[in-house]
Every structure is written in structure tokens, then in C-alpha cells.
PDB file of C-alpha atoms in Angstrom:
ATOM      1  CA  MET A  24      -0.671  51.630 -34.498  1.00  0.00           C
ATOM      2  CA  ALA A  25       0.523  48.068 -33.774  1.00  0.00           C
ATOM      3  CA  HIS A  26       4.004  47.006 -34.824  1.00  0.00           C
ATOM      4  CA  LYS A  27       3.947  44.563 -37.706  1.00  0.00           C
ATOM      5  CA  ASP A  28       7.380  43.185 -36.867  1.00  0.00           C
ATOM      6  CA  GLY A  29       7.006  41.679 -33.375  1.00  0.00           C
ATOM      7  CA  THR A  30       8.053  38.030 -33.298  1.00  0.00           C
ATOM      8  CA  ASP A  31       4.490  36.922 -32.594  1.00  0.00           C
ATOM      9  CA  GLU A  32       3.169  38.904 -35.558  1.00  0.00           C
ATOM     10  CA  LEU A  33       5.956  37.618 -37.824  1.00  0.00           C
ATOM     11  CA  VAL A  34       5.162  34.018 -36.850  1.00  0.00           C
ATOM     12  CA  VAL A  35       1.466  34.507 -37.590  1.00  0.00           C
ATOM     13  CA  ARG A  36       2.315  36.021 -40.961  1.00  0.00           C
ATOM     14  CA  ALA A  37       4.871  33.287 -41.736  1.00  0.00           C
ATOM     15  CA  ARG A  38       2.221  30.652 -40.994  1.00  0.00           C
ATOM     16  CA  GLY A  39       0.175  32.268 -43.697  1.00  0.00           C
ATOM     17  CA  GLY A  40       3.004  31.946 -46.204  1.00  0.00           C
ATOM     18  CA  ASP A  41       4.399  35.490 -46.008  1.00  0.00           C
ATOM     19  CA  GLY A  42       7.967  35.214 -47.337  1.00  0.00           C
ATOM     20  CA  ASP A  43       8.916  38.634 -45.998  1.00  0.00           C
ATOM     21  CA  ALA A  44       7.892  37.538 -42.490  1.00  0.00           C
ATOM     22  CA  TRP A  45      10.113  34.443 -42.806  1.00  0.00           C
ATOM     23  CA  ALA A  46      13.023  36.587 -43.950  1.00  0.00           C
ATOM     24  CA  ARG A  47      12.545  38.919 -40.952  1.00  0.00           C
ATOM     25  CA  LEU A  48      12.412  35.941 -38.538  1.00  0.00           C
ATOM     26  CA  VAL A  49      15.614  34.536 -39.997  1.00  0.00           C
ATOM     27  CA  GLU A  50      17.284  37.948 -39.864  1.00  0.00           C
ATOM     28  CA  ARG A  51      16.184  38.482 -36.262  1.00  0.00           C
ATOM     29  CA  HIS A  52      17.154  35.078 -34.808  1.00  0.00           C
ATOM     30  CA  SER A  53      19.942  33.570 -36.919  1.00  0.00           C
ATOM     31  CA  ALA A  54      22.793  35.237 -35.019  1.00  0.00           C
ATOM     32  CA  LEU A  55      21.496  33.736 -31.787  1.00  0.00           C
ATOM     33  CA  LEU A  56      21.233  30.274 -33.349  1.00  0.00           C
ATOM     34  CA  TRP A  57      24.768  30.514 -34.715  1.00  0.00           C
ATOM     35  CA  SER A  58      26.119  31.562 -31.311  1.00  0.00           C
ATOM     36  CA  ILE A  59      24.363  28.659 -29.596  1.00  0.00           C
ATOM     37  CA  ALA A  60      25.790  26.165 -32.074  1.00  0.00           C
ATOM     38  CA  ARG A  61      29.298  27.663 -31.833  1.00  0.00           C
ATOM     39  CA  SER A  62      29.113  27.635 -28.013  1.00  0.00           C
ATOM     40  CA  HIS A  63      28.987  23.836 -28.234  1.00  0.00           C
ATOM     41  CA  GLY A  64      32.361  23.823 -29.973  1.00  0.00           C
ATOM     42  CA  LEU A  65      30.998  23.093 -33.423  1.00  0.00           C
ATOM     43  CA  ASN A  66      32.945  24.125 -36.498  1.00  0.00           C
ATOM     44  CA  ASP A  67      31.374  26.351 -39.165  1.00  0.00           C
ATOM     45  CA  ALA A  68      29.988  23.468 -41.225  1.00  0.00           C
ATOM     46  CA  ASP A  69      28.430  21.709 -38.242  1.00  0.00           C
ATOM     47  CA  ALA A  70      27.105  24.967 -36.794  1.00  0.00           C
ATOM     48  CA  GLY A  71      25.554  25.712 -40.184  1.00  0.00           C
ATOM     49  CA  ASP A  72      23.882  22.290 -40.132  1.00  0.00           C
ATOM     50  CA  VAL A  73      22.454  23.010 -36.682  1.00  0.00           C
ATOM     51  CA  VAL A  74      21.112  26.409 -37.744  1.00  0.00           C
ATOM     52  CA  GLN A  75      19.595  24.980 -40.916  1.00  0.00           C
ATOM     53  CA  THR A  76      18.025  22.048 -39.029  1.00  0.00           C
ATOM     54  CA  THR A  77      16.603  24.436 -36.431  1.00  0.00           C
ATOM     55  CA  TRP A  78      14.883  26.488 -39.133  1.00  0.00           C
ATOM     56  CA  LEU A  79      13.627  23.295 -40.751  1.00  0.00           C
ATOM     57  CA  ARG A  80      12.125  22.222 -37.396  1.00  0.00           C
ATOM     58  CA  LEU A  81      10.323  25.574 -37.213  1.00  0.00           C
ATOM     59  CA  VAL A  82       8.931  25.122 -40.723  1.00  0.00           C
ATOM     60  CA  GLU A  83       7.711  21.636 -39.725  1.00  0.00           C
ATOM     61  CA  ARG A  84       6.153  22.768 -36.445  1.00  0.00           C
ATOM     62  CA  ILE A  85       5.128  26.398 -36.930  1.00  0.00           C
ATOM     63  CA  ASP A  86       1.430  25.543 -37.098  1.00  0.00           C
ATOM     64  CA  GLY A  87       1.636  23.820 -33.720  1.00  0.00           C
ATOM     65  CA  LEU A  88       3.334  26.627 -31.796  1.00  0.00           C
ATOM     66  CA  ARG A  89       0.960  27.662 -29.018  1.00  0.00           C
ATOM     67  CA  ASP A  90       2.654  30.932 -28.132  1.00  0.00           C
ATOM     68  CA  PRO A  91       4.085  32.690 -31.199  1.00  0.00           C
ATOM     69  CA  ALA A  92       5.733  35.303 -28.945  1.00  0.00           C
ATOM     70  CA  ALA A  93       7.882  32.503 -27.421  1.00  0.00           C
ATOM     71  CA  THR A  94       9.283  31.469 -30.796  1.00  0.00           C
ATOM     72  CA  GLY A  95      12.713  32.914 -29.972  1.00  0.00           C
ATOM     73  CA  CYS A  96      12.924  30.658 -26.884  1.00  0.00           C
ATOM     74  CA  TRP A  97      11.685  27.726 -28.927  1.00  0.00           C
ATOM     75  CA  LEU A  98      14.361  28.353 -31.563  1.00  0.00           C
ATOM     76  CA  ALA A  99      17.099  28.647 -28.910  1.00  0.00           C
ATOM     77  CA  THR A 100      16.030  25.414 -27.227  1.00  0.00           C
ATOM     78  CA  THR A 101      15.851  23.611 -30.547  1.00  0.00           C
ATOM     79  CA  ALA A 102      19.317  24.878 -31.547  1.00  0.00           C
ATOM     80  CA  ARG A 103      20.725  23.714 -28.210  1.00  0.00           C
ATOM     81  CA  ASN A 104      19.152  20.270 -28.586  1.00  0.00           C
ATOM     82  CA  GLU A 105      20.340  19.933 -32.184  1.00  0.00           C
ATOM     83  CA  SER A 106      23.846  21.006 -31.140  1.00  0.00           C
ATOM     84  CA  LEU A 107      23.947  18.453 -28.329  1.00  0.00           C
ATOM     85  CA  ARG A 108      22.659  15.739 -30.657  1.00  0.00           C
ATOM     86  CA  LEU A 109      25.392  16.538 -33.168  1.00  0.00           C
ATOM     87  CA  VAL A 110      28.100  16.655 -30.477  1.00  0.00           C
ATOM     88  CA  ARG A 111      26.989  13.227 -29.184  1.00  0.00           C
ATOM     89  CA  ARG A 112      26.908  11.780 -32.691  1.00  0.00           C
ATOM     90  CA  ARG A 113      30.365  13.185 -33.471  1.00  0.00           C
ATOM     91  CA  SER A 114      31.795  11.761 -30.244  1.00  0.00           C
ATOM     92  CA  ARG A 115      30.476   8.308 -31.207  1.00  0.00           C
ATOM     93  CA  ASP A 116      32.027   8.637 -34.651  1.00  0.00           C
ATOM     94  CA  VAL A 117      35.509   9.367 -33.305  1.00  0.00           C
ATOM     95  CA  PRO A 118      37.638   6.303 -34.026  1.00  0.00           C
ATOM     96  CA  LEU A 119      38.984   4.664 -30.932  1.00  0.00           C
ATOM     97  CA  VAL A 120      42.707   4.362 -30.592  1.00  0.00           C
ATOM     98  CA  PRO A 121      43.485   0.671 -30.396  1.00  0.00           C
ATOM     99  CA  ALA A 122      44.892  -0.466 -27.085  1.00  0.00           C
ATOM    100  CA  PRO A 123      48.540  -1.343 -27.192  1.00  0.00           C
ATOM    101  CA  ARG A 124      49.078  -5.036 -27.647  1.00  0.00           C
ATOM    102  CA  ARG A 125      50.112  -6.802 -24.516  1.00  0.00           C
ATOM    103  CA  PRO A 126      52.964  -9.204 -24.893  1.00  0.00           C
ATOM    104  CA  GLU A 127      51.981 -12.848 -25.039  1.00  0.00           C
ATOM    105  CA  PRO A 128      52.256 -14.476 -21.627  1.00  0.00           C
ATOM    106  CA  GLY A 129      55.162 -16.806 -21.077  1.00  0.00           C
ATOM    107  CA  PRO A 130      54.695 -20.533 -20.486  1.00  0.00           C
ATOM    108  CA  GLU A 131      54.862 -20.081 -16.710  1.00  0.00           C
ATOM    109  CA  ARG A 132      51.965 -17.609 -16.786  1.00  0.00           C
ATOM    110  CA  VAL A 133      49.869 -19.897 -19.004  1.00  0.00           C
ATOM    111  CA  VAL A 134      50.401 -22.793 -16.583  1.00  0.00           C
ATOM    112  CA  ALA A 135      49.549 -20.621 -13.547  1.00  0.00           C
ATOM    113  CA  ASP A 136      46.400 -19.275 -15.207  1.00  0.00           C
ATOM    114  CA  ARG A 137      45.225 -22.767 -16.172  1.00  0.00           C
ATOM    115  CA  ASP A 138      45.898 -24.007 -12.644  1.00  0.00           C
ATOM    116  CA  ARG A 139      43.858 -21.166 -11.129  1.00  0.00           C
ATOM    117  CA  LEU A 140      41.036 -21.743 -13.614  1.00  0.00           C
ATOM    118  CA  GLY A 141      40.980 -25.423 -12.609  1.00  0.00           C
ATOM    119  CA  ARG A 142      40.798 -24.473  -8.918  1.00  0.00           C
ATOM    120  CA  VAL A 143      37.962 -22.023  -9.592  1.00  0.00           C
ATOM    121  CA  GLY A 144      36.054 -24.688 -11.550  1.00  0.00           C
ATOM    122  CA  ALA A 145      36.547 -27.247  -8.758  1.00  0.00           C
ATOM    123  CA  ALA A 146      35.468 -24.721  -6.110  1.00  0.00           C
ATOM    124  CA  LEU A 147      32.429 -23.740  -8.172  1.00  0.00           C
ATOM    125  CA  ASP A 148      31.363 -27.396  -8.204  1.00  0.00           C
ATOM    126  CA  THR A 149      31.370 -27.449  -4.379  1.00  0.00           C
ATOM    127  CA  LEU A 150      29.044 -24.445  -4.044  1.00  0.00           C
ATOM    128  CA  PRO A 151      25.337 -24.984  -3.452  1.00  0.00           C
ATOM    129  CA  ARG A 152      23.395 -25.608  -6.657  1.00  0.00           C
ATOM    130  CA  ARG A 153      21.667 -22.214  -6.485  1.00  0.00           C
ATOM    131  CA  CYS A 154      25.035 -20.383  -6.373  1.00  0.00           C
ATOM    132  CA  ARG A 155      26.482 -22.475  -9.195  1.00  0.00           C
ATOM    133  CA  THR A 156      23.464 -21.732 -11.355  1.00  0.00           C
ATOM    134  CA  LEU A 157      23.437 -18.011 -10.562  1.00  0.00           C
ATOM    135  CA  LEU A 158      27.166 -17.550 -11.238  1.00  0.00           C
ATOM    136  CA  ARG A 159      27.047 -19.532 -14.471  1.00  0.00           C
ATOM    137  CA  LEU A 160      24.017 -17.592 -15.703  1.00  0.00           C
ATOM    138  CA  PHE A 161      25.584 -14.312 -14.638  1.00  0.00           C
ATOM    139  CA  ALA A 162      28.657 -15.119 -16.719  1.00  0.00           C
ATOM    140  CA  LEU A 163      26.377 -15.001 -19.769  1.00  0.00           C
ATOM    141  CA  ALA A 164      25.476 -11.406 -18.759  1.00  0.00           C
ATOM    142  CA  PRO A 165      21.696 -11.529 -18.818  1.00  0.00           C
ATOM    143  CA  SER A 166      19.839  -8.767 -17.026  1.00  0.00           C
ATOM    144  CA  HIS A 167      18.970  -8.994 -13.341  1.00  0.00           C
ATOM    145  CA  ALA A 168      15.331  -9.435 -14.348  1.00  0.00           C
ATOM    146  CA  GLU A 169      16.241 -12.416 -16.541  1.00  0.00           C
ATOM    147  CA  LEU A 170      18.360 -13.904 -13.758  1.00  0.00           C
ATOM    148  CA  ALA A 171      15.543 -13.436 -11.250  1.00  0.00           C
ATOM    149  CA  ALA A 172      13.058 -15.120 -13.572  1.00  0.00           C
ATOM    150  CA  ALA A 173      15.442 -18.010 -14.283  1.00  0.00           C
ATOM    151  CA  LEU A 174      16.132 -18.549 -10.582  1.00  0.00           C
ATOM    152  CA  GLY A 175      12.620 -17.841  -9.342  1.00  0.00           C
ATOM    153  CA  ILE A 176      13.752 -15.093  -6.956  1.00  0.00           C
ATOM    154  CA  PRO A 177      12.800 -11.408  -6.671  1.00  0.00           C
ATOM    155  CA  VAL A 178      14.844  -9.024  -8.832  1.00  0.00           C
ATOM    156  CA  GLY A 179      16.011  -7.211  -5.693  1.00  0.00           C
ATOM    157  CA  SER A 180      17.559 -10.446  -4.413  1.00  0.00           C
ATOM    158  CA  VAL A 181      19.824 -11.031  -7.409  1.00  0.00           C
ATOM    159  CA  ALA A 182      22.659  -8.653  -6.436  1.00  0.00           C
ATOM    160  CA  PRO A 183      22.862  -9.656  -2.737  1.00  0.00           C
ATOM    161  CA  THR A 184      22.643 -13.358  -3.596  1.00  0.00           C
ATOM    162  CA  ARG A 185      25.338 -12.957  -6.250  1.00  0.00           C
ATOM    163  CA  ALA A 186      27.561 -11.118  -3.752  1.00  0.00           C
ATOM    164  CA  ARG A 187      27.153 -13.924  -1.184  1.00  0.00           C
ATOM    165  CA  CYS A 188      27.900 -16.581  -3.813  1.00  0.00           C
ATOM    166  CA  LEU A 189      31.020 -14.761  -5.017  1.00  0.00           C
ATOM    167  CA  GLU A 190      32.240 -14.356  -1.439  1.00  0.00           C
ATOM    168  CA  ALA A 191      31.771 -18.082  -0.848  1.00  0.00           C
ATOM    169  CA  LEU A 192      33.713 -18.802  -4.051  1.00  0.00           C
ATOM    170  CA  ARG A 193      36.535 -16.429  -2.991  1.00  0.00           C
ATOM    171  CA  ARG A 194      36.880 -18.264   0.325  1.00  0.00           C
ATOM    172  CA  LEU A 195      37.242 -21.571  -1.528  1.00  0.00           C
ATOM    173  CA  VAL A 196      39.869 -20.356  -4.008  1.00  0.00           C
ATOM    174  CA  PRO A 197      43.080 -19.251  -2.285  1.00  0.00           C
TER     175      PRO A 197
END
């Protein structure tokens, strides 16, 4: 006589709306799901969310499972992915500690900075037109593809050309 409680059989029965089969699946796999969520450092509430979301994903996708016997692996993978998603979201939600305020520069520093900026501007004006254009566009932070299109050069040439232009600028500004 075949066992009526193998995971594959339970999944087939759950697809058909058998509440007892769902209860047996939950009973059989919930401890694993909880341990996966907790292994990612989640607290009880977040681990509970992961477990609940994992079961919801199974409800949404149970008809599309190709191998009902692999449902345990599917659940474990889903719990891991949900845990990682929650960990990433939580790490983005952590407020950043503001950087300590730097003291305002003294008048001597302001004068020195303005002098250097003037020298950089004058040196930039002496560079070939292509370098001036590239460095000014790069300061606006477009992508390399946008820079290449604007300059009419291959994308692979942007970084080496930029490096040569910056080196020329460094030689001009002591």
C-alpha cells in the first residue's frame, strides 16, 4: 500500500484543495523554514514574515511545480531568498550616522583653495579641446557610453583617454 503522506502526494492533494494535506505540509516543513530564516539573523517577527511569505509563495505557485517531490527544496530555496531580501531591505532602512561636521576652513585655506582652483581652470584651458570637453563632461558624471557618444569615440576608449587627459592636467598644475 502506498503512503499517503509523502511530500509529493501531499502536494498533489493540496493542489486539489485538501486542507489536511496543507496542514501536513506545514507541519512537516515549517521548522526548516524557521531555521533558515533565523540563520540569517532575523528576529522572531521578521523570521515569521519570511515563513509566512514562503508559504504564500507556495500557494501562489503550487500548480506550476513540476516535481512535487522537490517541494521541500523549493520551500528551502524560497525561504533563503525571502530572508536575503529582507536582510537587504533592513540594511537599507538602517539610518546612517551623520558624519561629524568638519570645522570651517580658515581664511588662509579658502584663499589657497581658490588659488588652486584658478590654476586648474587656467591649465584646463590650455589642454587640447578634446581633453577639455571630456573632462568637463565627465564632471557631470554621465556614463561612459554617454561620454563616448558625445565625443564620437568607442566606449572602450573613454577610460584611457580620460586617464591621459588627467595626467596632462596634473603635469600642468603643480
